[in-house]
Amino acid sequence: MKRPVLQYACLSAVLAVTAVYQVRAIEYQLPRPFSIGRASYRPLELSAERDGLEIAWTHSSLLRAEVHHGDILVAVDGKPLTGIGMFGQAVARTHPGEKLLLTVRTPDSHHPSAARTVTYVMPHRAPGADALDVFFSIIMPLFCLVLGFWVAAVRPRDPLAWLLLALMLSFATLSDAGAGYWQPHLRDFGAAYHSGLFSTWPIWMFLFGIYFPEPLAALGRRYSWWERLKWVVVALLAFFAVTNAIIAAGAMENYASVSPLILDLAPFHGVEVVLMYIAVSAFFALIWTKGSMAKSRDAKRRLRWLYIGSVISLAPVFVLVLISKVARQPVEDYFPSWLALFASALLFIFPLTLAYVIVVQRAMDVRVAIRQGLQYALAKNGILALRIIIIGLLIFFMVLTNIHLQQYRILPWIVVAAGVALIVLTRDPIKRLRAWTDRKFFRDAYNAELVLSELGEKVRTIVEPRPLMDTVCRTIAGTLHVPNIAVLLRQTAEYKPAYALGYGSGPDVAFPDASGTVRQLAGSREPARVYLDDRNSWVYRTPGLMEDEREQLGALRAQLLLPLSVRDKLLGFMSLSEKRSEEPYSGSDLRLLKSVAAQTGLALENAQLSAAMAQEVAQREKLSRELEIAREVQERLFPQKFPPVPGLDYCGTCRTALGVGGDYFDFLALPGGRLGMAIGDVSGKGIAAALMMASLQASLRSEAARADYDLSGLMANVNHMVYEASASNRYATFFYSQYNPESRLLTYVNAGHNPPIILNSTANHLKKLETGGTVIGLLEHVRYAQDQVKLDAGDVLIAYTDGITESMNPDDEEWGEKRFMAAVESAMGASAAEIAASIMSAAIQFAAGAPQHDDMTLVILRVLP
């Protein structure tokens, strides 16, 4: 960000002009040993009115001499009075105890004979008067100027800071600096400066009420009429301010030169007074309105303080002046002097209130930092003050030399030239000293756009949450010099530290979803400043925010909480401690941090999604490995070799839908050369079905070894064991048979399975094996029937699961029994393995790549000739 060179140049110019006026005003108020060309006493004040140079104020000693407010001063020491400055020079030449002849007349008597001459003996200055003048003319104006210039120097780009400076400059002129008693070359400037700025005071009050701390437009369109009123009031008051400055400067030397302008403007004096009262009244109304409509507690508190302080400070004087205007008498004549002095003293509360609201209540992010912050302020501003002091001393020295060394006209210019040369020669060393000071106190400037651009490039490639948080936290810590940063993310209905920087051991804190801190951040979605030392802060006023939460915020050393949100979801928040520089987080800092938080929230959501996807992939890979192992185990459960049976050609095959299936077939070598053949279909798919299949195989093998020819009993026992070993919703269709090669008898039991079919060699005779009972594993006690059939040479037995006939094509059409039988008939005459392969191929070809919904199992027994 570029340095505000133009703003600082303008500020320096305003400071130089103000310094010329204020140095002379202060010098005028100093006791005599320190003053230069100063009047011993100020007996009266003059103002340029339409009837002449009117006495606006008189000392009590002049009242005794029958010189009154409103009289017109005609001559001094017998010389006709041409301007206010002439009277001031006469007073400056008169020492205490000497006489001064004043010729005065009343405003309504213009004839020379009506004038009267009063002899006035110049008194000694009262000691108490010095103290009052020091307070009203030195302390209060200097405080206003320091506040105004300091805020403008800290925030040169902020229009509100310049508005505050203008308000403080005008407020500093509420006390008269006695420009009429200054030297000829300064009094015209002093009069114009004082009168012009004093007249603009209502303008700055009005504008300050509109724009502080936020513009009035933020309250909505119904207040837009203030914008139209603003320009009318400001334009008219600015016109009167310019004319007042011209009149004040002209009346110093030659009243006659500005008397026509005074006469032209006299009818409009009432308009000016009314506009001033409208502007000041509008200030109070606007501050009260903003305070009542502010949404933030902090804003309400600041405006309440400003309103109360303004009323206490300005209302008494406001009322006294208004009453005196109505009574057409000066305030000091109409009210007791103590009351006027008390009301005037209360004016000091207004700049004090502004300083409190801006500095302590942080209305403009210029809070005075203590400890190291104050050291930095002294070091940083000391460098600036060094240059300002040099300029001020040059100006002051030039004033002195002009007064006392009039004969040496070249000397002031030599001083100025030497000062300019000194400033130029020290510019580079001071620049290097300023840069070193910034680094020393962690105040070096940053380029927000560059920080965001570099951070965006970094986080774009980071897909893991922890490296992302580390990058973001270190970027913030390096840019703003924040020693302690914690990132708290939501974990099981609580926000806990997921990353911490600068804490040593991680902070042991947790904020539930229902905590006041979380509700504050989720509701506002804006950075929240943490003021644990301020009872009016949200950390004390938020409902439900208990002391343990404040202790946890203290453990985090939190000074700023930064929500990490995506859309309306609060992913977490960041806790930032006090900066190493000990200065508060400025508006620029908050704008940078909000942009960083927005980037981080999106990147964090992407990282969490990536982590979830990686976890899902890992889980699937793990499941895939487990399925592969289960598939290998299941394949080992299928017969690894077929026992040779004389006169029988047989085979079995299974194609699972999910790698691990619930279909089952088996061949058992039984005593006497017999062959046991089983096929089953377990309900469901996947590992659960495979486990039940394994249980079924174990039950069958244990029973087949001792069942001999009682297959119905064998099936009843297998049913009972599967029922005991499986869930209530698990069952299996099952077919078991024994083949005797000697008698070619096939004994079987069908427990709810698809009936196997027997075809002869010519495929013109078909028999289905249906005798048996219900499925196994569903009911605890079941009776089964067995049957037997004699096989002839060339007969083929085909047993299958429903995955064969229910194979689906992309059009969701089943293969069906009809197509299945056509495939069987076309394969007759081939070997058992070829028949199985032909049928399986036909089913797969029909599916045409459509996903398989069920396991497909075939068992073929072919009786050889």
PDB file of N, CA and C in Angstrom, residues 145-192:
ATOM      1  N   LEU A 145      -6.091  20.400  19.780  1.00  0.00           N
ATOM      2  CA  LEU A 145      -5.208  20.289  18.616  1.00  0.00           C
ATOM      3  C   LEU A 145      -4.423  18.985  18.639  1.00  0.00           C
ATOM      4  N   VAL A 146      -3.949  18.575  19.808  1.00  0.00           N
ATOM      5  CA  VAL A 146      -3.209  17.314  19.902  1.00  0.00           C
ATOM      6  C   VAL A 146      -4.099  16.143  19.505  1.00  0.00           C
ATOM      7  N   LEU A 147      -5.340  16.140  20.009  1.00  0.00           N
ATOM      8  CA  LEU A 147      -6.274  15.060  19.666  1.00  0.00           C
ATOM      9  C   LEU A 147      -6.553  15.040  18.165  1.00  0.00           C
ATOM     10  N   GLY A 148      -6.863  16.195  17.597  1.00  0.00           N
ATOM     11  CA  GLY A 148      -7.201  16.255  16.175  1.00  0.00           C
ATOM     12  C   GLY A 148      -6.048  15.860  15.279  1.00  0.00           C
ATOM     13  N   PHE A 149      -4.865  16.425  15.523  1.00  0.00           N
ATOM     14  CA  PHE A 149      -3.713  16.121  14.667  1.00  0.00           C
ATOM     15  C   PHE A 149      -3.223  14.692  14.863  1.00  0.00           C
ATOM     16  N   TRP A 150      -3.345  14.175  16.080  1.00  0.00           N
ATOM     17  CA  TRP A 150      -2.884  12.799  16.322  1.00  0.00           C
ATOM     18  C   TRP A 150      -3.739  11.797  15.561  1.00  0.00           C
ATOM     19  N   VAL A 151      -5.063  11.941  15.653  1.00  0.00           N
ATOM     20  CA  VAL A 151      -5.945  11.011  14.942  1.00  0.00           C
ATOM     21  C   VAL A 151      -5.740  11.122  13.433  1.00  0.00           C
ATOM     22  N   ALA A 152      -5.599  12.347  12.933  1.00  0.00           N
ATOM     23  CA  ALA A 152      -5.374  12.518  11.491  1.00  0.00           C
ATOM     24  C   ALA A 152      -4.034  11.938  11.063  1.00  0.00           C
ATOM     25  N   ALA A 153      -3.016  12.033  11.927  1.00  0.00           N
ATOM     26  CA  ALA A 153      -1.714  11.454  11.585  1.00  0.00           C
ATOM     27  C   ALA A 153      -1.742   9.935  11.600  1.00  0.00           C
ATOM     28  N   VAL A 154      -2.526   9.359  12.513  1.00  0.00           N
ATOM     29  CA  VAL A 154      -2.621   7.897  12.591  1.00  0.00           C
ATOM     30  C   VAL A 154      -3.461   7.331  11.448  1.00  0.00           C
ATOM     31  N   ARG A 155      -4.521   8.048  11.075  1.00  0.00           N
ATOM     32  CA  ARG A 155      -5.448   7.559  10.042  1.00  0.00           C
ATOM     33  C   ARG A 155      -5.589   8.613   8.939  1.00  0.00           C
ATOM     34  N   PRO A 156      -4.527   8.868   8.188  1.00  0.00           N
ATOM     35  CA  PRO A 156      -4.565   9.953   7.194  1.00  0.00           C
ATOM     36  C   PRO A 156      -5.529   9.692   6.049  1.00  0.00           C
ATOM     37  N   ARG A 157      -5.881   8.424   5.805  1.00  0.00           N
ATOM     38  CA  ARG A 157      -6.794   8.106   4.698  1.00  0.00           C
ATOM     39  C   ARG A 157      -8.261   8.101   5.119  1.00  0.00           C
ATOM     40  N   ASP A 158      -8.514   8.310   6.393  1.00  0.00           N
ATOM     41  CA  ASP A 158      -9.880   8.229   6.905  1.00  0.00           C
ATOM     42  C   ASP A 158     -10.517   9.623   6.878  1.00  0.00           C
ATOM     43  N   PRO A 159     -11.579   9.833   6.057  1.00  0.00           N
ATOM     44  CA  PRO A 159     -12.234  11.158   6.028  1.00  0.00           C
ATOM     45  C   PRO A 159     -12.757  11.575   7.404  1.00  0.00           C
ATOM     46  N   LEU A 160     -13.153  10.590   8.211  1.00  0.00           N
ATOM     47  CA  LEU A 160     -13.663  10.916   9.540  1.00  0.00           C
ATOM     48  C   LEU A 160     -12.571  11.522  10.416  1.00  0.00           C
ATOM     49  N   ALA A 161     -11.330  11.084  10.222  1.00  0.00           N
ATOM     50  CA  ALA A 161     -10.216  11.656  10.988  1.00  0.00           C
ATOM     51  C   ALA A 161     -10.015  13.124  10.627  1.00  0.00           C
ATOM     52  N   TRP A 162     -10.154  13.447   9.357  1.00  0.00           N
ATOM     53  CA  TRP A 162     -10.019  14.850   8.930  1.00  0.00           C
ATOM     54  C   TRP A 162     -11.201  15.674   9.426  1.00  0.00           C
ATOM     55  N   LEU A 163     -12.365  15.099   9.471  1.00  0.00           N
ATOM     56  CA  LEU A 163     -13.521  15.805  10.021  1.00  0.00           C
ATOM     57  C   LEU A 163     -13.312  16.092  11.503  1.00  0.00           C
ATOM     58  N   LEU A 164     -12.768  15.129  12.231  1.00  0.00           N
ATOM     59  CA  LEU A 164     -12.454  15.356  13.646  1.00  0.00           C
ATOM     60  C   LEU A 164     -11.421  16.466  13.798  1.00  0.00           C
ATOM     61  N   LEU A 165     -10.409  16.477  12.929  1.00  0.00           N
ATOM     62  CA  LEU A 165      -9.388  17.529  12.992  1.00  0.00           C
ATOM     63  C   LEU A 165     -10.025  18.899  12.777  1.00  0.00           C
ATOM     64  N   ALA A 166     -10.901  19.026  11.785  1.00  0.00           N
ATOM     65  CA  ALA A 166     -11.559  20.310  11.542  1.00  0.00           C
ATOM     66  C   ALA A 166     -12.397  20.727  12.755  1.00  0.00           C
ATOM     67  N   LEU A 167     -13.095  19.769  13.362  1.00  0.00           N
ATOM     68  CA  LEU A 167     -13.898  20.076  14.545  1.00  0.00           C
ATOM     69  C   LEU A 167     -13.016  20.563  15.690  1.00  0.00           C
ATOM     70  N   MET A 168     -11.897  19.906  15.899  1.00  0.00           N
ATOM     71  CA  MET A 168     -10.999  20.296  16.987  1.00  0.00           C
ATOM     72  C   MET A 168     -10.310  21.633  16.705  1.00  0.00           C
ATOM     73  N   LEU A 169      -9.980  21.899  15.444  1.00  0.00           N
ATOM     74  CA  LEU A 169      -9.397  23.205  15.101  1.00  0.00           C
ATOM     75  C   LEU A 169     -10.384  24.324  15.406  1.00  0.00           C
ATOM     76  N   SER A 170     -11.644  24.131  15.034  1.00  0.00           N
ATOM     77  CA  SER A 170     -12.642  25.167  15.300  1.00  0.00           C
ATOM     78  C   SER A 170     -12.939  25.273  16.790  1.00  0.00           C
ATOM     79  N   PHE A 171     -12.969  24.141  17.496  1.00  0.00           N
ATOM     80  CA  PHE A 171     -13.247  24.166  18.937  1.00  0.00           C
ATOM     81  C   PHE A 171     -12.136  24.885  19.694  1.00  0.00           C
ATOM     82  N   ALA A 172     -10.904  24.785  19.180  1.00  0.00           N
ATOM     83  CA  ALA A 172      -9.761  25.447  19.839  1.00  0.00           C
ATOM     84  C   ALA A 172      -9.843  26.958  19.746  1.00  0.00           C
ATOM     85  N   THR A 173     -10.721  27.493  18.877  1.00  0.00           N
ATOM     86  CA  THR A 173     -10.838  28.953  18.727  1.00  0.00           C
ATOM     87  C   THR A 173     -12.003  29.524  19.517  1.00  0.00           C
ATOM     88  N   LEU A 174     -12.629  28.697  20.392  1.00  0.00           N
ATOM     89  CA  LEU A 174     -13.750  29.222  21.177  1.00  0.00           C
ATOM     90  C   LEU A 174     -13.298  30.330  22.122  1.00  0.00           C
ATOM     91  N   SER A 175     -12.033  30.287  22.541  1.00  0.00           N
ATOM     92  CA  SER A 175     -11.496  31.371  23.365  1.00  0.00           C
ATOM     93  C   SER A 175     -10.749  32.345  22.464  1.00  0.00           C
ATOM     94  N   ASP A 176     -10.968  33.629  22.698  1.00  0.00           N
ATOM     95  CA  ASP A 176     -10.366  34.665  21.853  1.00  0.00           C
ATOM     96  C   ASP A 176      -8.887  34.815  22.209  1.00  0.00           C
ATOM     97  N   ALA A 177      -8.048  34.797  21.168  1.00  0.00           N
ATOM     98  CA  ALA A 177      -6.600  34.932  21.385  1.00  0.00           C
ATOM     99  C   ALA A 177      -6.139  36.376  21.356  1.00  0.00           C
ATOM    100  N   GLY A 178      -7.069  37.316  21.242  1.00  0.00           N
ATOM    101  CA  GLY A 178      -6.688  38.729  21.258  1.00  0.00           C
ATOM    102  C   GLY A 178      -5.858  39.154  20.074  1.00  0.00           C
ATOM    103  N   ALA A 179      -6.262  38.752  18.876  1.00  0.00           N
ATOM    104  CA  ALA A 179      -5.481  39.080  17.681  1.00  0.00           C
ATOM    105  C   ALA A 179      -5.362  40.580  17.479  1.00  0.00           C
ATOM    106  N   GLY A 180      -6.333  41.346  17.960  1.00  0.00           N
ATOM    107  CA  GLY A 180      -6.255  42.800  17.806  1.00  0.00           C
ATOM    108  C   GLY A 180      -5.082  43.413  18.518  1.00  0.00           C
ATOM    109  N   TYR A 181      -4.502  42.694  19.491  1.00  0.00           N
ATOM    110  CA  TYR A 181      -3.361  43.223  20.245  1.00  0.00           C
ATOM    111  C   TYR A 181      -2.030  42.707  19.706  1.00  0.00           C
ATOM    112  N   TRP A 182      -2.058  41.964  18.596  1.00  0.00           N
ATOM    113  CA  TRP A 182      -0.826  41.418  18.022  1.00  0.00           C
ATOM    114  C   TRP A 182      -0.117  42.488  17.167  1.00  0.00           C
ATOM    115  N   GLN A 183       1.064  42.096  16.697  1.00  0.00           N
ATOM    116  CA  GLN A 183       1.836  42.977  15.843  1.00  0.00           C
ATOM    117  C   GLN A 183       1.141  43.137  14.483  1.00  0.00           C
ATOM    118  N   PRO A 184       1.412  44.227  13.759  1.00  0.00           N
ATOM    119  CA  PRO A 184       0.692  44.501  12.500  1.00  0.00           C
ATOM    120  C   PRO A 184       0.780  43.380  11.481  1.00  0.00           C
ATOM    121  N   HIS A 185       1.919  42.706  11.359  1.00  0.00           N
ATOM    122  CA  HIS A 185       2.053  41.693  10.313  1.00  0.00           C
ATOM    123  C   HIS A 185       1.392  40.368  10.676  1.00  0.00           C
ATOM    124  N   LEU A 186       0.906  40.227  11.906  1.00  0.00           N
ATOM    125  CA  LEU A 186       0.261  38.963  12.313  1.00  0.00           C
ATOM    126  C   LEU A 186      -1.213  39.110  12.658  1.00  0.00           C
ATOM    127  N   ARG A 187      -1.631  40.348  12.998  1.00  0.00           N
ATOM    128  CA  ARG A 187      -2.996  40.470  13.527  1.00  0.00           C
ATOM    129  C   ARG A 187      -4.070  40.224  12.455  1.00  0.00           C
ATOM    130  N   ASP A 188      -3.790  40.614  11.197  1.00  0.00           N
ATOM    131  CA  ASP A 188      -4.770  40.347  10.143  1.00  0.00           C
ATOM    132  C   ASP A 188      -4.972  38.835   9.976  1.00  0.00           C
ATOM    133  N   PHE A 189      -3.825  38.096   9.943  1.00  0.00           N
ATOM    134  CA  PHE A 189      -3.905  36.632   9.834  1.00  0.00           C
ATOM    135  C   PHE A 189      -4.632  36.029  11.026  1.00  0.00           C
ATOM    136  N   GLY A 190      -4.270  36.483  12.233  1.00  0.00           N
ATOM    137  CA  GLY A 190      -4.890  35.939  13.437  1.00  0.00           C
ATOM    138  C   GLY A 190      -6.386  36.180  13.480  1.00  0.00           C
ATOM    139  N   ALA A 191      -6.817  37.376  13.061  1.00  0.00           N
ATOM    140  CA  ALA A 191      -8.244  37.686  13.073  1.00  0.00           C
ATOM    141  C   ALA A 191      -9.004  36.827  12.074  1.00  0.00           C
ATOM    142  N   ALA A 192      -8.452  36.701  10.851  1.00  0.00           N
ATOM    143  CA  ALA A 192      -9.118  35.887   9.842  1.00  0.00           C
ATOM    144  C   ALA A 192      -9.172  34.423  10.259  1.00  0.00           C
TER     145      ALA A 192
END
